[in-house]
Amino acid sequence: MLMRRFHMHTGSALGVATIMLTASACGGGTPTTDPSPTPTVSSSPTAASPTPTWDAKFSPAQLQRYQEARARWLEYWAFYTAAARKGVDTPSVMAGFEKYSMAPLSEHSQFLDTYVNGGARMEVAPKVLWTSASKIGPTSVVFNYCLDYTDARITTNGQVNEINDPSRRLVKVQMRKTTKGWMKERYVDQGVEPCAPTAP
């Protein structure tokens, strides 16, 4: 079909060329106008300015505080997901909340209600796709992290929990610098909000 279509187009072009040549021969004269087309000037494309990334508005000192707070939170996340996978209360669980959280008793109580007594297990934790800061102060950092639940597996008493959309969810947490180092102070705006696969 491609070859056939090519020949049909070629034959049409040759037919137009033959008609033009015949008309020129019958006229017997020279053309009075210049048949060459008028050259057009094309403008070169303008290079688009790169979109600033989220960290462009922060100073190196601020970004250093963010990195320190983020590293501490990632330690907390590793501790929490490991405890949530087992769902067992041990002295090390309480010690972990005391190390990373400014409200250890409250978080430990929630852990008991959800995992130990409630039967939930975070068998496969959601993946942290990216983090970014929204506010960086001298002793506090508010940053965002995107959790991808696509491959997560969370059960309650052995039954798999259905994970509703969005599968990628934005979470905001505030970290505070204390005498014990950076600690998780609270979650900010706990509503369900979707997030993109990459940081803005």
Short mmCIF file of C-alpha atoms in Angstrom, two decimals:
data_model
loop_
_atom_site.label_atom_id
_atom_site.label_comp_id
_atom_site.label_asym_id
_atom_site.label_seq_id
_atom_site.Cartn_x
_atom_site.Cartn_y
_atom_site.Cartn_z
CA MET A 1 0.00 0.00 0.00
CA LEU A 2 2.85 2.40 0.78
CA MET A 3 4.46 1.82 -2.61
CA ARG A 4 1.14 2.24 -4.36
CA ARG A 5 0.39 5.50 -2.58
CA PHE A 6 3.86 6.79 -3.41
CA HIS A 7 3.39 6.10 -7.15
CA MET A 8 -0.03 7.73 -7.18
CA HIS A 9 1.38 10.91 -5.68
CA THR A 10 4.35 10.85 -8.03
CA GLY A 11 2.09 10.45 -11.07
CA SER A 12 -0.04 13.43 -9.99
CA ALA A 13 3.03 15.60 -9.61
CA LEU A 14 4.30 14.60 -13.07
CA GLY A 15 0.90 15.35 -14.59
CA VAL A 16 0.89 18.88 -13.12
CA ALA A 17 4.41 19.46 -14.40
CA THR A 18 3.39 18.29 -17.94
CA ILE A 19 0.41 20.67 -18.04
CA MET A 20 2.58 23.60 -16.96
CA LEU A 21 5.19 22.84 -19.59
CA THR A 22 2.49 22.53 -22.34
CA ALA A 23 0.93 25.87 -21.42
CA SER A 24 4.31 27.56 -21.53
CA ALA A 25 5.04 26.15 -24.98
CA CYS A 26 1.67 27.27 -26.38
CA GLY A 27 2.15 30.81 -25.16
CA GLY A 28 5.30 31.21 -27.19
CA GLY A 29 6.56 34.14 -25.13
CA THR A 30 8.73 34.80 -22.17
CA PRO A 31 7.20 35.36 -18.81
CA THR A 32 6.83 38.98 -17.79
CA THR A 33 7.15 38.31 -14.06
CA ASP A 34 9.85 36.65 -12.02
CA PRO A 35 8.54 33.18 -11.17
CA SER A 36 11.01 32.71 -8.31
CA PRO A 37 9.35 32.83 -4.88
CA THR A 38 10.02 35.70 -2.49
CA PRO A 39 12.37 34.55 0.25
CA THR A 40 10.87 34.57 3.73
CA VAL A 41 12.78 35.41 6.87
CA SER A 42 12.27 32.91 9.69
CA SER A 43 12.86 33.97 13.24
CA SER A 44 15.09 31.76 15.37
CA PRO A 45 13.32 30.07 18.29
CA THR A 46 13.77 31.76 21.64
CA ALA A 47 15.25 29.54 24.32
CA ALA A 48 12.85 29.04 27.23
CA SER A 49 14.08 30.05 30.66
CA PRO A 50 14.50 27.09 33.02
CA THR A 51 11.84 26.78 35.71
CA PRO A 52 13.30 27.47 39.16
CA THR A 53 13.32 24.46 41.48
CA TRP A 54 11.92 24.57 45.02
CA ASP A 55 15.36 25.06 46.61
CA ALA A 56 16.21 28.18 44.59
CA LYS A 57 14.64 30.49 47.21
CA PHE A 58 16.73 29.17 50.12
CA SER A 59 20.27 30.04 51.15
CA PRO A 60 23.02 27.42 51.53
CA ALA A 61 22.74 27.71 55.33
CA GLN A 62 19.00 27.08 55.18
CA LEU A 63 19.44 24.10 52.89
CA GLN A 64 22.01 22.68 55.29
CA ARG A 65 19.44 22.80 58.11
CA TYR A 66 16.91 21.17 55.82
CA GLN A 67 19.31 18.35 54.99
CA GLU A 68 19.97 17.74 58.69
CA ALA A 69 16.26 17.70 59.54
CA ARG A 70 15.51 15.47 56.54
CA ALA A 71 18.22 12.96 57.51
CA ARG A 72 16.77 12.76 61.01
CA TRP A 73 13.25 12.26 59.69
CA LEU A 74 14.42 9.47 57.38
CA GLU A 75 15.85 7.73 60.46
CA TYR A 76 12.46 8.11 62.14
CA TRP A 77 10.67 6.76 59.05
CA ALA A 78 12.91 3.68 58.98
CA PHE A 79 12.28 3.07 62.69
CA TYR A 80 8.52 3.58 62.39
CA THR A 81 7.99 1.36 59.34
CA ALA A 82 10.04 -1.43 60.93
CA ALA A 83 7.92 -1.26 64.09
CA ALA A 84 4.68 -1.05 62.08
CA ARG A 85 5.67 -4.12 60.05
CA LYS A 86 5.98 -6.24 63.22
CA GLY A 87 3.18 -4.61 65.21
CA VAL A 88 4.71 -5.63 68.54
CA ASP A 89 5.29 -3.33 71.50
CA THR A 90 8.81 -3.57 72.91
CA PRO A 91 11.01 -1.26 75.00
CA SER A 92 12.88 -0.33 71.82
CA VAL A 93 9.65 0.97 70.27
CA MET A 94 9.07 3.40 73.12
CA ALA A 95 12.77 4.33 73.05
CA GLY A 96 12.43 5.12 69.32
CA PHE A 97 9.54 7.49 69.88
CA GLU A 98 11.46 9.19 72.69
CA LYS A 99 14.44 9.59 70.37
CA TYR A 100 12.66 10.99 67.34
CA SER A 101 9.36 12.52 68.49
CA MET A 102 8.56 15.53 70.63
CA ALA A 103 5.32 13.79 71.66
CA PRO A 104 6.54 10.24 72.38
CA LEU A 105 3.69 9.23 74.70
CA SER A 106 1.02 10.31 72.20
CA GLU A 107 2.72 8.58 69.28
CA HIS A 108 3.30 5.43 71.30
CA SER A 109 -0.38 5.39 72.28
CA GLN A 110 -1.41 5.71 68.62
CA PHE A 111 0.98 2.90 67.71
CA LEU A 112 -0.62 0.64 70.33
CA ASP A 113 -4.15 1.44 69.14
CA THR A 114 -3.36 0.95 65.45
CA TYR A 115 -0.88 -1.90 65.32
CA VAL A 116 -0.71 -3.77 68.62
CA ASN A 117 -4.39 -3.71 69.57
CA GLY A 118 -5.86 -2.87 66.16
CA GLY A 119 -4.08 -5.64 64.28
CA ALA A 120 -2.69 -3.46 61.48
CA ARG A 121 0.59 -4.34 59.81
CA MET A 122 2.59 -2.26 57.32
CA GLU A 123 3.96 -5.31 55.54
CA VAL A 124 5.32 -3.27 52.63
CA ALA A 125 5.69 0.41 53.46
CA PRO A 126 4.88 3.13 50.93
CA LYS A 127 7.94 4.46 49.14
CA VAL A 128 9.29 7.98 49.72
CA LEU A 129 9.64 9.38 46.19
CA TRP A 130 11.02 12.82 47.06
CA THR A 131 11.19 15.50 49.72
CA SER A 132 11.30 19.30 49.55
CA ALA A 133 11.17 22.14 52.07
CA SER A 134 8.42 24.75 52.25
CA LYS A 135 9.72 26.68 55.29
CA ILE A 136 13.18 26.72 56.82
CA GLY A 137 13.72 28.69 60.02
CA PRO A 138 16.63 28.86 62.49
CA THR A 139 15.24 25.99 64.60
CA SER A 140 12.37 24.54 62.58
CA VAL A 141 11.87 23.05 59.13
CA VAL A 142 8.59 22.29 57.40
CA PHE A 143 9.12 19.92 54.53
CA ASN A 144 7.01 17.89 52.16
CA TYR A 145 7.47 14.28 51.20
CA CYS A 146 5.65 12.27 48.58
CA LEU A 147 4.60 8.74 49.54
CA ASP A 148 3.92 6.27 46.75
CA TYR A 149 1.43 3.59 47.80
CA THR A 150 1.50 1.78 44.44
CA ASP A 151 3.36 -1.26 45.79
CA ALA A 152 2.48 -0.81 49.47
CA ARG A 153 0.80 -3.65 51.35
CA ILE A 154 -1.04 -2.81 54.58
CA THR A 155 -3.19 -5.40 56.35
CA THR A 156 -5.56 -5.48 59.31
CA ASN A 157 -5.89 -8.83 61.08
CA GLY A 158 -4.52 -10.52 57.97
CA GLN A 159 -6.90 -8.84 55.52
CA VAL A 160 -5.35 -6.61 52.87
CA ASN A 161 -6.51 -3.00 53.12
CA GLU A 162 -7.69 -1.44 49.88
CA ILE A 163 -5.72 1.70 49.11
CA ASN A 164 -7.87 4.37 47.53
CA ASP A 165 -6.67 7.00 45.09
CA PRO A 166 -4.55 8.99 45.02
CA SER A 167 -1.81 6.39 45.13
CA ARG A 168 0.79 9.16 45.58
CA ARG A 169 0.11 11.35 48.60
CA LEU A 170 1.78 14.52 49.83
CA VAL A 171 2.61 14.64 53.54
CA LYS A 172 3.88 17.69 55.40
CA VAL A 173 5.84 17.41 58.62
CA GLN A 174 7.47 19.96 60.89
CA MET A 175 10.82 19.19 62.46
CA ARG A 176 12.23 21.09 65.44
CA LYS A 177 15.86 21.43 66.52
CA THR A 178 16.21 20.57 70.20
CA THR A 179 18.97 19.71 72.64
CA LYS A 180 18.56 16.11 71.43
CA GLY A 181 18.96 17.14 67.81
CA TRP A 182 16.25 17.44 65.16
CA MET A 183 12.96 15.85 66.23
CA LYS A 184 9.54 15.35 64.67
CA GLU A 185 7.23 18.00 66.10
CA ARG A 186 3.97 17.47 64.23
CA TYR A 187 2.27 16.77 60.96
CA VAL A 188 1.03 19.82 59.06
CA ASP A 189 -2.31 19.78 57.19
CA GLN A 190 -3.21 16.10 57.40
CA GLY A 191 -5.70 16.20 54.53
CA VAL A 192 -5.21 13.81 51.59
CA GLU A 193 -3.42 15.64 48.76
CA PRO A 194 -1.98 14.06 45.60
CA CYS A 195 1.64 14.66 44.61
CA ALA A 196 3.58 14.43 41.36
CA PRO A 197 6.21 11.72 40.70
CA THR A 198 9.00 14.32 40.98
CA ALA A 199 9.54 17.33 43.21
CA PRO A 200 8.39 20.70 41.85
#
